[in-house]
mmCIF file of C-alpha atoms and ligand atoms in Angstrom:
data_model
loop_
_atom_site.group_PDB
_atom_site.id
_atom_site.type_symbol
_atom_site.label_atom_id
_atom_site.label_comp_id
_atom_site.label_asym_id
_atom_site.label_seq_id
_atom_site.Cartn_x
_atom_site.Cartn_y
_atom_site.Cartn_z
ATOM 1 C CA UNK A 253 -16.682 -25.207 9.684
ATOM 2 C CA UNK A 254 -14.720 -25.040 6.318
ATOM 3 C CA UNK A 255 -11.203 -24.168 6.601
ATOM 4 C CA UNK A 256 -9.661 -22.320 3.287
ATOM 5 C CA UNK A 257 -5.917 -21.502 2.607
ATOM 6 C CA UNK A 258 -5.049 -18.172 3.215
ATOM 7 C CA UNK A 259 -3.207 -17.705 -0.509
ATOM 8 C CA UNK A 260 0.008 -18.419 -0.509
ATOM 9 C CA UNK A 261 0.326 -18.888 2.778
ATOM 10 C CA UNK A 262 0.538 -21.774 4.800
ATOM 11 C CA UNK A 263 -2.390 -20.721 6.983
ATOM 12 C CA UNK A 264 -5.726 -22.315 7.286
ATOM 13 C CA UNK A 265 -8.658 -19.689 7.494
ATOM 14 C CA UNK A 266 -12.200 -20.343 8.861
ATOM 15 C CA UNK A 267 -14.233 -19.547 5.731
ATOM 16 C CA UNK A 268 -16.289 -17.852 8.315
ATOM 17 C CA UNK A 269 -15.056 -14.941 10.870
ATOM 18 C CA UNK A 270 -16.036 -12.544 13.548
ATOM 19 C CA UNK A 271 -15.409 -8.684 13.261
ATOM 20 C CA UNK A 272 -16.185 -5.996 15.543
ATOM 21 C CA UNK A 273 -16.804 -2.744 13.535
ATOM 22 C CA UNK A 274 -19.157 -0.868 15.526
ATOM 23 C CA UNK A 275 -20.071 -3.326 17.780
ATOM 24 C CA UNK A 276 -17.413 -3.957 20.524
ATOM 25 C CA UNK A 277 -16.418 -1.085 22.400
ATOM 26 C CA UNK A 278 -19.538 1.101 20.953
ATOM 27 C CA UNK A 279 -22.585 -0.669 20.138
ATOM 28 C CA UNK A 280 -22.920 -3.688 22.487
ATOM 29 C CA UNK A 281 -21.627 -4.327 25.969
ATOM 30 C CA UNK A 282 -18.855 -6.255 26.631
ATOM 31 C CA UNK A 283 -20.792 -9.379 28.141
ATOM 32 C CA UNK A 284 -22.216 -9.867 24.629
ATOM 33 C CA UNK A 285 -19.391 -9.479 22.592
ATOM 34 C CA UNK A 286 -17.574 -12.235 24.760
ATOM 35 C CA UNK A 287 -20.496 -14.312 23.630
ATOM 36 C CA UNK A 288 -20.317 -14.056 20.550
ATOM 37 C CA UNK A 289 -16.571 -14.421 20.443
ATOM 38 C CA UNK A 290 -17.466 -17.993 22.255
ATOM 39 C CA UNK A 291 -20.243 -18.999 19.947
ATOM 40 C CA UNK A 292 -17.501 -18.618 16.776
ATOM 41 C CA UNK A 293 -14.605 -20.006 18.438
ATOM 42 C CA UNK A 294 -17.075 -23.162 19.662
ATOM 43 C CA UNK A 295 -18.433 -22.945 15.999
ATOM 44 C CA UNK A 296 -15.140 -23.447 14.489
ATOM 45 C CA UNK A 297 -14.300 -19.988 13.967
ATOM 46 C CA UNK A 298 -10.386 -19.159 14.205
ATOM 47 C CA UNK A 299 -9.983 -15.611 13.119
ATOM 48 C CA UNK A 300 -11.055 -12.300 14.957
ATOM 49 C CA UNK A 301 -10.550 -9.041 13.095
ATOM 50 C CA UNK A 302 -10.277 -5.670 13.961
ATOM 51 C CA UNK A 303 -8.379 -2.261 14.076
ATOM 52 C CA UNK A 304 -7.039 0.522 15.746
ATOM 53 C CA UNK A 305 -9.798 2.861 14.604
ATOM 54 C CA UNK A 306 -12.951 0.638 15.725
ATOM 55 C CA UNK A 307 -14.231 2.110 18.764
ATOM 56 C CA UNK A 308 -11.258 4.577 19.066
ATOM 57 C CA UNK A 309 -9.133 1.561 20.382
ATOM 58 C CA UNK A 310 -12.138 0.242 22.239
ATOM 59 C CA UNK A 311 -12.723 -2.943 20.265
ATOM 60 C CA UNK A 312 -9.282 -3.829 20.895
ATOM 61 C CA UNK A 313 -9.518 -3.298 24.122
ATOM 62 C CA UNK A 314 -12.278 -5.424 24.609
ATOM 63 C CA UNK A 315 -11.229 -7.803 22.809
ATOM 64 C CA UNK A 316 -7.924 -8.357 24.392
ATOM 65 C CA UNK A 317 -9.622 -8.888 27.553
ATOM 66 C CA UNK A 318 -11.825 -11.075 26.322
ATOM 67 C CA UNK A 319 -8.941 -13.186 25.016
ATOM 68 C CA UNK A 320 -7.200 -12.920 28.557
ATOM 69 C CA UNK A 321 -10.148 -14.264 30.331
ATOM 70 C CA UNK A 322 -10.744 -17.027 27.839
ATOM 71 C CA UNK A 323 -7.212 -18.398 27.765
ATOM 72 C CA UNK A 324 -8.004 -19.954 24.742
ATOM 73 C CA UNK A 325 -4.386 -21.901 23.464
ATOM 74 C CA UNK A 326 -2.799 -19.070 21.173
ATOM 75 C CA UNK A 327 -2.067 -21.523 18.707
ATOM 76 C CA UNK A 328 -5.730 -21.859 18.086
ATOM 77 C CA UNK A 329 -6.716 -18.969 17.003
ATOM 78 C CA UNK A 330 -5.713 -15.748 15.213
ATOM 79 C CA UNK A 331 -6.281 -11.776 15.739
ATOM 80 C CA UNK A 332 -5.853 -8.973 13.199
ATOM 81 C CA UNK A 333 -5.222 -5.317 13.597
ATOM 82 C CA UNK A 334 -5.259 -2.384 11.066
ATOM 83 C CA UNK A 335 -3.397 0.708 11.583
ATOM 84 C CA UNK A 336 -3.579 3.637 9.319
ATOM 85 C CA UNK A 337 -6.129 5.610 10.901
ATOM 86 C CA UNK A 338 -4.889 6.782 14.703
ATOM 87 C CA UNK A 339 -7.214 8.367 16.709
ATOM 88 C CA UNK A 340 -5.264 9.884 19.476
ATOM 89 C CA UNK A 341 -5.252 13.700 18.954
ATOM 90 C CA UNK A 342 -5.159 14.134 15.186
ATOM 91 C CA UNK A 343 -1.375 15.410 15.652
ATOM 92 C CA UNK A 344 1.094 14.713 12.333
ATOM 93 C CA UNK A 345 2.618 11.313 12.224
ATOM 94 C CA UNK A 346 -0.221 9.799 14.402
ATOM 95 C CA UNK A 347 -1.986 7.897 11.331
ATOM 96 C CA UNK A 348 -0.812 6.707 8.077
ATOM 97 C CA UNK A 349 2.069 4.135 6.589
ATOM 98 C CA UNK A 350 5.189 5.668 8.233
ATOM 99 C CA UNK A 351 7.495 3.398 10.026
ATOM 100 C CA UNK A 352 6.971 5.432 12.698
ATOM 101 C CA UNK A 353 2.571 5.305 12.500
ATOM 102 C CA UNK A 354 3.280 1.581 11.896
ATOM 103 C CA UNK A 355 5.732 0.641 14.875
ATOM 104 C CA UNK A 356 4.157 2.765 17.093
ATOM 105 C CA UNK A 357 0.842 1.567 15.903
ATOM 106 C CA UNK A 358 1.947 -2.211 15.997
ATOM 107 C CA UNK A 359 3.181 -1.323 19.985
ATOM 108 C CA UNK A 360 -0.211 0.001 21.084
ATOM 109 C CA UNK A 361 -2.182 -2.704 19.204
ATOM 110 C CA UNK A 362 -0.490 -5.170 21.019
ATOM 111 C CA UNK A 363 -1.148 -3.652 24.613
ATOM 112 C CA UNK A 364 -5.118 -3.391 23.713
ATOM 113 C CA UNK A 365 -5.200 -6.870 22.348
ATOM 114 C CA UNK A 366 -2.952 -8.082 25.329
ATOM 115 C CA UNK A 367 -0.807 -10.670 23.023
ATOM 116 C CA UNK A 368 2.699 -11.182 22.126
ATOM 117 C CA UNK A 369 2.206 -10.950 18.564
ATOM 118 C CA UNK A 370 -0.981 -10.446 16.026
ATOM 119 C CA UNK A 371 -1.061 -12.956 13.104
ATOM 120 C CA UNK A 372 -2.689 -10.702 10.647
ATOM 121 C CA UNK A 373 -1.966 -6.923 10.370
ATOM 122 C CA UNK A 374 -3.344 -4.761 7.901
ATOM 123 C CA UNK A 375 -3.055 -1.205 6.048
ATOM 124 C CA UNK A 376 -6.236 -0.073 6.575
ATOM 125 C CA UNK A 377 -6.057 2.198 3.430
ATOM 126 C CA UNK A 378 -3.294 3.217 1.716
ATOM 127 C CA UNK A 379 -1.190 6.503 1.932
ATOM 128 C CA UNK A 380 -0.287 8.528 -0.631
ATOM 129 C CA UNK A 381 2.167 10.418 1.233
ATOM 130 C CA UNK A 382 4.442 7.743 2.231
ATOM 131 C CA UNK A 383 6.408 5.622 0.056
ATOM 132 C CA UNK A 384 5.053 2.610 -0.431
ATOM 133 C CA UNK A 385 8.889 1.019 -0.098
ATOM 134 C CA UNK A 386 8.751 2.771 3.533
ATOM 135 C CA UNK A 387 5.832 0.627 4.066
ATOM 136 C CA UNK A 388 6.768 -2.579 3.096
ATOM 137 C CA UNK A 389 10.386 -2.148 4.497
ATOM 138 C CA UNK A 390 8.247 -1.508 7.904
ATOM 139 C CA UNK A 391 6.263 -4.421 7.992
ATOM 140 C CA UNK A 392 9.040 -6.960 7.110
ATOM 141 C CA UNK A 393 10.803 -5.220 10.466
ATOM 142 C CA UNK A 394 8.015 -6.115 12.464
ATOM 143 C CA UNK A 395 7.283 -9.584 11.051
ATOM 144 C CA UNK A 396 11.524 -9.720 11.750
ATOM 145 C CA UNK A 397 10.577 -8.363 15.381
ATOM 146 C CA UNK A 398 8.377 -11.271 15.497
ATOM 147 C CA UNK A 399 5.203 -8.678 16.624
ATOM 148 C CA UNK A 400 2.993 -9.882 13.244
ATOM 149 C CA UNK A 401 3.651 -12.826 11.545
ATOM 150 C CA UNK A 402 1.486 -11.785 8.022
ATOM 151 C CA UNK A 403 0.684 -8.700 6.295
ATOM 152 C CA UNK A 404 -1.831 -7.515 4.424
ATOM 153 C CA UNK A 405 -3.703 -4.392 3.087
ATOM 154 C CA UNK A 406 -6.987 -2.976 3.196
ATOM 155 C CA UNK A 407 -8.774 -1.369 0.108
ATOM 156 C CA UNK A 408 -5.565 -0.483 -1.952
ATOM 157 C CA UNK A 409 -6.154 -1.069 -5.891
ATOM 158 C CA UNK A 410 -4.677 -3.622 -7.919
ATOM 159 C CA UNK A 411 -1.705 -1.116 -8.721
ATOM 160 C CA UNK A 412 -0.406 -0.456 -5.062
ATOM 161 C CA UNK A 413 -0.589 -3.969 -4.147
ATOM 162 C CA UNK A 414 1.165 -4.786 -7.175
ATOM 163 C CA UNK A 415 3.576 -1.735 -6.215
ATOM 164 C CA UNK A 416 4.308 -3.459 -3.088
ATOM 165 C CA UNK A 417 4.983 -6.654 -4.486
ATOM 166 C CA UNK A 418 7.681 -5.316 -6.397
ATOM 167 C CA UNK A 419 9.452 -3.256 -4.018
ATOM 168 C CA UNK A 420 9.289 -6.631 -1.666
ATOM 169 C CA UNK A 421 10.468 -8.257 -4.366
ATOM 170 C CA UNK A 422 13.614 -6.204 -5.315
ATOM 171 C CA UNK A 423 14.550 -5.409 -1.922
ATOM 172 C CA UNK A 424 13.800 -8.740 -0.812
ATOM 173 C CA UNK A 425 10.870 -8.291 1.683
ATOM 174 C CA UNK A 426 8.538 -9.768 2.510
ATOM 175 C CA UNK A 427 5.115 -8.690 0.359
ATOM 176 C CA UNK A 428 1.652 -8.457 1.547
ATOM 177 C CA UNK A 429 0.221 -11.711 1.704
ATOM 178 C CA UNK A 430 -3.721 -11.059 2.068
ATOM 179 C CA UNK A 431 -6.027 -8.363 1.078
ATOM 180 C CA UNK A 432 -8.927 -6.975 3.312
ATOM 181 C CA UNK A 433 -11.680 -5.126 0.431
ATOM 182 C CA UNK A 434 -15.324 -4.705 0.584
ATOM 183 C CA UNK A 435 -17.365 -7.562 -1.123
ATOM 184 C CA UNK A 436 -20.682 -8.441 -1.007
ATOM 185 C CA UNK A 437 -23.742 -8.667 -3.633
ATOM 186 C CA UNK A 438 -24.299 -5.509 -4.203
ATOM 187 C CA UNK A 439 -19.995 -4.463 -4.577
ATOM 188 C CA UNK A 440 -18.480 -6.542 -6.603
ATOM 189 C CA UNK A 441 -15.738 -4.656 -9.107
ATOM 190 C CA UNK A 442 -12.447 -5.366 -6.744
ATOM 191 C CA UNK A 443 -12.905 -8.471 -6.050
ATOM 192 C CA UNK A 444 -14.435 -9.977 -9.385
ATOM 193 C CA UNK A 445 -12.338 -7.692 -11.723
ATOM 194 C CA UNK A 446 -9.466 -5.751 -10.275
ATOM 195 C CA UNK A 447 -7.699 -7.843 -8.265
ATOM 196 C CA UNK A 448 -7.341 -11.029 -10.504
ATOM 197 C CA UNK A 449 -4.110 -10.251 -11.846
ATOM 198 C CA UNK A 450 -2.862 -9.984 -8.247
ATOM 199 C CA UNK A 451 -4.902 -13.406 -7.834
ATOM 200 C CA UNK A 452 -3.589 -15.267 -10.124
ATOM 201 C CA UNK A 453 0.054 -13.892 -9.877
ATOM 202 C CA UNK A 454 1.202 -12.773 -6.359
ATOM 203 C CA UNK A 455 -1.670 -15.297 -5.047
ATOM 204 C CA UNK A 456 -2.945 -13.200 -2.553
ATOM 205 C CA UNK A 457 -5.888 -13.944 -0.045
ATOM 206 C CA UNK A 458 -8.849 -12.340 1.204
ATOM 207 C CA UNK A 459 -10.524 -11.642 4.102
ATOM 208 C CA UNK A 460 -13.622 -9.682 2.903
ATOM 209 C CA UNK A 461 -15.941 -7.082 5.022
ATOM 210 C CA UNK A 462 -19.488 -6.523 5.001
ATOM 211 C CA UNK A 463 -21.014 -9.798 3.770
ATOM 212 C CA UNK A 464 -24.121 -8.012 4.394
ATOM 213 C CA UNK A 465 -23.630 -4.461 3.196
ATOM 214 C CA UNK A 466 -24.320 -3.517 6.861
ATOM 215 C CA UNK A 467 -27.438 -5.473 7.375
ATOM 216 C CA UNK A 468 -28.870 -4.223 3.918
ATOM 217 C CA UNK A 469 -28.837 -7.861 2.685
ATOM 218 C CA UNK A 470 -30.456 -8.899 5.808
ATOM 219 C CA UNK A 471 -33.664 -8.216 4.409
ATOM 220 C CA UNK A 472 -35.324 -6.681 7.347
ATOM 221 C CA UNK A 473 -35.163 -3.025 5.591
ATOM 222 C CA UNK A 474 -37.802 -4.503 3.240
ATOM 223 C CA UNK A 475 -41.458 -3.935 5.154
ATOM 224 C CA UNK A 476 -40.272 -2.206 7.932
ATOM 225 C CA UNK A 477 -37.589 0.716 9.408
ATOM 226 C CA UNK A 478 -36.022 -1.706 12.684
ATOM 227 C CA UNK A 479 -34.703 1.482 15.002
ATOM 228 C CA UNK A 480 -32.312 -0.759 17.120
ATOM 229 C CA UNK A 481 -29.391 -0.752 13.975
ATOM 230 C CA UNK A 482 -26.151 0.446 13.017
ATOM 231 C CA UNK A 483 -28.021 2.341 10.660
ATOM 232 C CA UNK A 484 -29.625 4.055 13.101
ATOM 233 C CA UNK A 485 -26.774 5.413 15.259
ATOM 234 C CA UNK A 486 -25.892 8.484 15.684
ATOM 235 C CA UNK A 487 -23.190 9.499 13.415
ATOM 236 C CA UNK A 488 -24.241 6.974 10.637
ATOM 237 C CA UNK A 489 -25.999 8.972 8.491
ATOM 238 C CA UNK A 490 -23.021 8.792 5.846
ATOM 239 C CA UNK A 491 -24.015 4.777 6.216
ATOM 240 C CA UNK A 492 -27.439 5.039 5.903
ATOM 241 C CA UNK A 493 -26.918 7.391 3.134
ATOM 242 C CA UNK A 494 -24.377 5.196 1.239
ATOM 243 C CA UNK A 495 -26.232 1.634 1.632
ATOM 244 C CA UNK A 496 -29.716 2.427 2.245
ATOM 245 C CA UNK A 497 -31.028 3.364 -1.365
ATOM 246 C CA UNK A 498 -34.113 2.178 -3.258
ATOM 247 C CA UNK A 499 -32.237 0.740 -5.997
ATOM 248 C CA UNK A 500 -30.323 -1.736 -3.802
ATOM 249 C CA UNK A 501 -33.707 -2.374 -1.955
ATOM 250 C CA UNK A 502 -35.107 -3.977 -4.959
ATOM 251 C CA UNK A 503 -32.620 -5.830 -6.009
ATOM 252 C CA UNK A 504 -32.860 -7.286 -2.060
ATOM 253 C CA UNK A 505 -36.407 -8.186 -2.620
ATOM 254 C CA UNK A 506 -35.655 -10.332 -5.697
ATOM 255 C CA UNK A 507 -32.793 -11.799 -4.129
ATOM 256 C CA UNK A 508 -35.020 -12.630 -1.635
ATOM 257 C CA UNK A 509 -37.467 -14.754 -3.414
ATOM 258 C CA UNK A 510 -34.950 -17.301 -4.576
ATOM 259 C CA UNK A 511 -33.360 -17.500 -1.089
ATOM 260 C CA UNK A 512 -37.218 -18.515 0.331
ATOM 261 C CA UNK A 513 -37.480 -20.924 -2.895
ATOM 262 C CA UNK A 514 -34.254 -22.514 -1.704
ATOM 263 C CA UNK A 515 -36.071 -22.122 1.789
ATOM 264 C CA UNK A 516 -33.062 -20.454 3.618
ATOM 265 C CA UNK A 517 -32.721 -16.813 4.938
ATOM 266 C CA UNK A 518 -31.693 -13.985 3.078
ATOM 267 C CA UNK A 519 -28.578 -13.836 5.156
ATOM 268 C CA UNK A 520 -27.247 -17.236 5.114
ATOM 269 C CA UNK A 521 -27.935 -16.582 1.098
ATOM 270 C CA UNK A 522 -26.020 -13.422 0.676
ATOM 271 C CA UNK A 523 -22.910 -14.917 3.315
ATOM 272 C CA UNK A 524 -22.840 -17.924 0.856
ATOM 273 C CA UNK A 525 -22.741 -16.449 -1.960
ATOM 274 C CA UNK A 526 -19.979 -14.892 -0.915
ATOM 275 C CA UNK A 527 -18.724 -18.189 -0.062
ATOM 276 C CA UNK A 528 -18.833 -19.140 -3.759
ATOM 277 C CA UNK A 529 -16.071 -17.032 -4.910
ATOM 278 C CA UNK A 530 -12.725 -18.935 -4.944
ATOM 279 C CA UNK A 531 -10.951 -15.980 -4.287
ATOM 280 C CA UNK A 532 -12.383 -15.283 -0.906
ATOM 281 C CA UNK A 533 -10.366 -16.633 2.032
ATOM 282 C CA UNK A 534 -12.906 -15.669 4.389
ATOM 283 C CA UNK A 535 -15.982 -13.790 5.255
ATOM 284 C CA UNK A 536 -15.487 -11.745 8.045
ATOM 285 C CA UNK A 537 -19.144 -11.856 9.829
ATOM 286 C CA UNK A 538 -20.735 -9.014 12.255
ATOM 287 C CA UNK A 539 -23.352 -9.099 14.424
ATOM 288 C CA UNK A 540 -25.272 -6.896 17.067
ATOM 289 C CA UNK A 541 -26.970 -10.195 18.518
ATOM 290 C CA UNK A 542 -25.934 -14.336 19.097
ATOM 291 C CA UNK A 543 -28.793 -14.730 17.166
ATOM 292 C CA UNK A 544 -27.906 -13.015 13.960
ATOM 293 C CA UNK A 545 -24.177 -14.605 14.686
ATOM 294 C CA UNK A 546 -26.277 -18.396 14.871
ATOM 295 C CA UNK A 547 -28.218 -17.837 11.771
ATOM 296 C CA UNK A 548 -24.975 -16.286 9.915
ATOM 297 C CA UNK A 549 -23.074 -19.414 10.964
ATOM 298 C CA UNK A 550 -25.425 -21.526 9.231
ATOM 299 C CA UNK A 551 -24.265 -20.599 5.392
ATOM 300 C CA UNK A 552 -21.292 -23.124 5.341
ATOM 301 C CA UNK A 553 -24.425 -25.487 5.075
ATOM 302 C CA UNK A 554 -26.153 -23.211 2.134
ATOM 303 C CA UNK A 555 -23.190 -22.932 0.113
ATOM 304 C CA UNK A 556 -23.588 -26.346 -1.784
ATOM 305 C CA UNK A 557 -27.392 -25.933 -2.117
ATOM 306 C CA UNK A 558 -26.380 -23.090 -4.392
ATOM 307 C CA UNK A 559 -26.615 -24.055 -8.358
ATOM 308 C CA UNK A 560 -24.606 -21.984 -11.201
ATOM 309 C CA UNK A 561 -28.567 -22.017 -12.676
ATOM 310 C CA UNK A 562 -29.027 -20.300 -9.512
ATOM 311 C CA UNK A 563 -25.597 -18.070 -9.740
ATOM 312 C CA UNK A 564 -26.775 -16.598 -13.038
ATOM 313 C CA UNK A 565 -30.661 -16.192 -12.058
ATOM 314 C CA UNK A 566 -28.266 -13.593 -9.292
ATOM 315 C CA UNK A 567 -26.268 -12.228 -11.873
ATOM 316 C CA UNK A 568 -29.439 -11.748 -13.624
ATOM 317 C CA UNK A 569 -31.126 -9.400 -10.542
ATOM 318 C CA UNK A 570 -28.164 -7.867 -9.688
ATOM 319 C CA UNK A 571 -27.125 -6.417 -12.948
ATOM 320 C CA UNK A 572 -23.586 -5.365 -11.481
ATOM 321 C CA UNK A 573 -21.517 -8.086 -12.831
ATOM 322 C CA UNK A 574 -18.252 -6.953 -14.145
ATOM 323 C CA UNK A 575 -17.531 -7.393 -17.979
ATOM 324 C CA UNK A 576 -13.865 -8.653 -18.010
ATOM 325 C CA UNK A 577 -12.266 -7.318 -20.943
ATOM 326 C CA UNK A 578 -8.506 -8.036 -20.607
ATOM 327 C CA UNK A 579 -8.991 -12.138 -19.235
HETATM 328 P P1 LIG B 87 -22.140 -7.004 7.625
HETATM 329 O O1 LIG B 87 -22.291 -6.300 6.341
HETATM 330 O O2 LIG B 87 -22.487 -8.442 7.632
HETATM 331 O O3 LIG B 87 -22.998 -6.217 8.707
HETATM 332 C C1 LIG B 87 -23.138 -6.741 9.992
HETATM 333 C C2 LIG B 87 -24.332 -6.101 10.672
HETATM 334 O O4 LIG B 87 -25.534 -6.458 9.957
HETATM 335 C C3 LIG B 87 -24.505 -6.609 12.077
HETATM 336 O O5 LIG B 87 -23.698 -5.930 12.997
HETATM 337 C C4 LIG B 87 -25.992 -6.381 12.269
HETATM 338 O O6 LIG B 87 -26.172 -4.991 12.499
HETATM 339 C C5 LIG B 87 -26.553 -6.750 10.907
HETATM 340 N N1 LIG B 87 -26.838 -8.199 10.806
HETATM 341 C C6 LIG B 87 -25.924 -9.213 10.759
HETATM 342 N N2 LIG B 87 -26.520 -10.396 10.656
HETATM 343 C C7 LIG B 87 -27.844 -10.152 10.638
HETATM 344 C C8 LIG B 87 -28.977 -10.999 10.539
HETATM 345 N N3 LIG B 87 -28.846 -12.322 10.452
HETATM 346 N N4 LIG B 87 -30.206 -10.428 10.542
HETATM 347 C C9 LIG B 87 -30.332 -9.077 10.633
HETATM 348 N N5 LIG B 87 -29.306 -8.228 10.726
HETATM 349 C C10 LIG B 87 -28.047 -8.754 10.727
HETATM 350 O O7 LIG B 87 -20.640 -6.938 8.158
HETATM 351 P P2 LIG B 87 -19.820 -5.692 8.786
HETATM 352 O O8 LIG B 87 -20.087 -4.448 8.040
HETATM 353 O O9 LIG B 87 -20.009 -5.700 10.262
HETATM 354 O O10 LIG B 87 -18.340 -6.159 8.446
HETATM 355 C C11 LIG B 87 -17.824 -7.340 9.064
HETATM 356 C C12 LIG B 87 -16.442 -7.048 9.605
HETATM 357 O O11 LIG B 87 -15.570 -6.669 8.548
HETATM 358 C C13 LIG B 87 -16.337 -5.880 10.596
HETATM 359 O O12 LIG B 87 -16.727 -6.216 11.891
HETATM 360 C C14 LIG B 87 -14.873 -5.549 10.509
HETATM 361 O O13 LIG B 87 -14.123 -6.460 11.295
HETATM 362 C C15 LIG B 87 -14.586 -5.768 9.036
HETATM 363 N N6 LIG B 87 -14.647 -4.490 8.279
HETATM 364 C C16 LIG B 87 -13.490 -4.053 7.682
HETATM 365 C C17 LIG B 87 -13.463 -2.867 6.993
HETATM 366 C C18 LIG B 87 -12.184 -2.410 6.364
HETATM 367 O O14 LIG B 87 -12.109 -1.252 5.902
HETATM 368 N N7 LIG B 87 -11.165 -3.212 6.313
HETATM 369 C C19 LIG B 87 -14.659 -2.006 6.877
HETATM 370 C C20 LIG B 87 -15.829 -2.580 7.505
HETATM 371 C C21 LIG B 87 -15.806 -3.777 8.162
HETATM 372 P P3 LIG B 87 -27.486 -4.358 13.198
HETATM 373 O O15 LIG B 87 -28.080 -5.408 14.075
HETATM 374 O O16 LIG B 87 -26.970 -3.184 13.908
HETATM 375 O O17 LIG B 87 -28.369 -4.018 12.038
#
């Protein structure tokens, strides 16, 4: 495993992670997802991400449990929440960026994931009804409380992270530290154009989501229409809608060809690729199977058979790369 520095911080990420969006708590049973939590922490894996929203608390719960049984040291490892979206009964107050969503929030996350404190803890989106100084004055209280020790935010723009910053800054807080956006092959803007000012000067980090644009980069939407996916649950039609469109589908079979050239899969590819980017801390990896988990695993060791002849021939197929005015 690669270990990257987590920004500023002084944390060491594993390039590679384990999520659990729709899988723990919904999708799988709980005797898988404790393998695959052993089969990354074995592999070298050291961070385990999730939220209050997956599975309606679910994940978390699973998770925590997981973590109980394992006894792994604490020091070893570290485990993210996200609060922002509640899911209790929809009543005001019970999701957003008040100090009272986010301490209350904080509380329950804690009892699901059965640990003293969580090391990373996100803003799952941001909320335009609260303050943003109400936000960062709430997180510094519970990094004070010693319940998080870092925080981060999840698919704000360049301008409310930069918001943030300041407030921190003249209230003197402590700012978000990571940011948790979408980036893959086929979504690219944030991470390759909006955020670099916020790169380059609050020298954030990233832990970035859907390596695989749900299982689009996988390949296996190519020749055939697999029925045992996420994007075949019930309720993810929006998913299927969003991700599942002919024009991505081509680019995937182009992509494809120079992954068999390099004689790798399409996955490790696509999670290496990833990899490439400086910027990214980490690539937070899902799976339904061990299997998909073991062959994910495996980019750390496609990432330097990768050429920038090869980055451009992508750049090429893709056709999405931004055009950076302003750097
Ligand atoms: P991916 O885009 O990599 O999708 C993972 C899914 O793709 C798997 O569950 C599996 O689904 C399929 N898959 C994975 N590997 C393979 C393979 N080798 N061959 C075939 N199919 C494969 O990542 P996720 O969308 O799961 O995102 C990763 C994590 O990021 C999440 O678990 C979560 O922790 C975080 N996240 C954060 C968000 C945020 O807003 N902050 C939003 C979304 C995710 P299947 O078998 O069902 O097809």
């Amino acid at each position: 495993m690669e270990y990257r520095k987590l920004g500023n911080t002084g944390i060491q990420i594993s390039a590679l992670s384990l999520g659990s969006w729709l899988t723990f708590g919904k999708q799988i049973d709980n005797a898988l997802a404790e393998e695959l939590m052993i089969k990354a922490y074995d592999s070298g894996v050291n961070f385990f991400d999730n939220a209050e929203i997956y599975a309606r608390g679910k994940s978390e719960e699973v998770m925590g449990d997981i973590l109980h049984r394992l006894k792994w040291n604490r020091s070893s490892f570290m485990v993210s929440s996200k609060v922002y979206f509640g899911f209790e009964e929809n009543k005001p107050n019970q999701r957003g960026l008040s100090r009272k969503h986010i301490l209350e929030g904080c509380d329950a996350a804690l009892k699901r994931l059965r640990v003293d404190y969580i090391d990373l803890f996100f803003c799952h989106r941001p909320d335009k009804n609260t303050p943003i100084l109400e936000t960062v004055q709430s997180m510094n209280t519970l990094i004070q409380q010693g319940k998080i020790l870092y925080w981060g935010t999840s698919e704000w723009s360049a301008q409310e992270i930069l918001q943030a910053h300041l407030e921190a800054e003249r209230h003197h807080l402590i700012p978000p530290v990571i940011e948790q956006p979408q980036y893959n092959m086929l979504e690219r803007k944030k991470m390759e154009d909006d955020y670099l000012h916020i790169f380059r000067y609050q020298g954030m980090g990233t832990t970035i989501w859907s390596p695989l644009s749900s299982g689009i980069l996988s390949g296996k939407y190519l020749s055939q229409n697999p029925s045992d996916t996420r994007l075949s649950m019930d309720g993810m039609e929006w998913l299927r809608e969003r991700n599942l469109t002919e024009e991505k589908l081509v680019k995937v079979k182009a992509i494809k060809i120079i992954a068999d050239e390099l004689k790798v899969t399409l996955p490790q590819f696509a999670i290496a690729w990833c990899l490439k980017n400086n910027h990214v801390s980490t690539v937070i990896l899902g799976a339904s199977k061990v299997k998909q988990l073991e062959e994910n695993l495996e980019a750390i060791n496609v990432l330097s058979l990768i050429s920038s002849d090869m980055m451009l021939q992508i750049d090429e197929i893709l056709s999405n790369k931004p055009v950076l005015s302003d750097f």
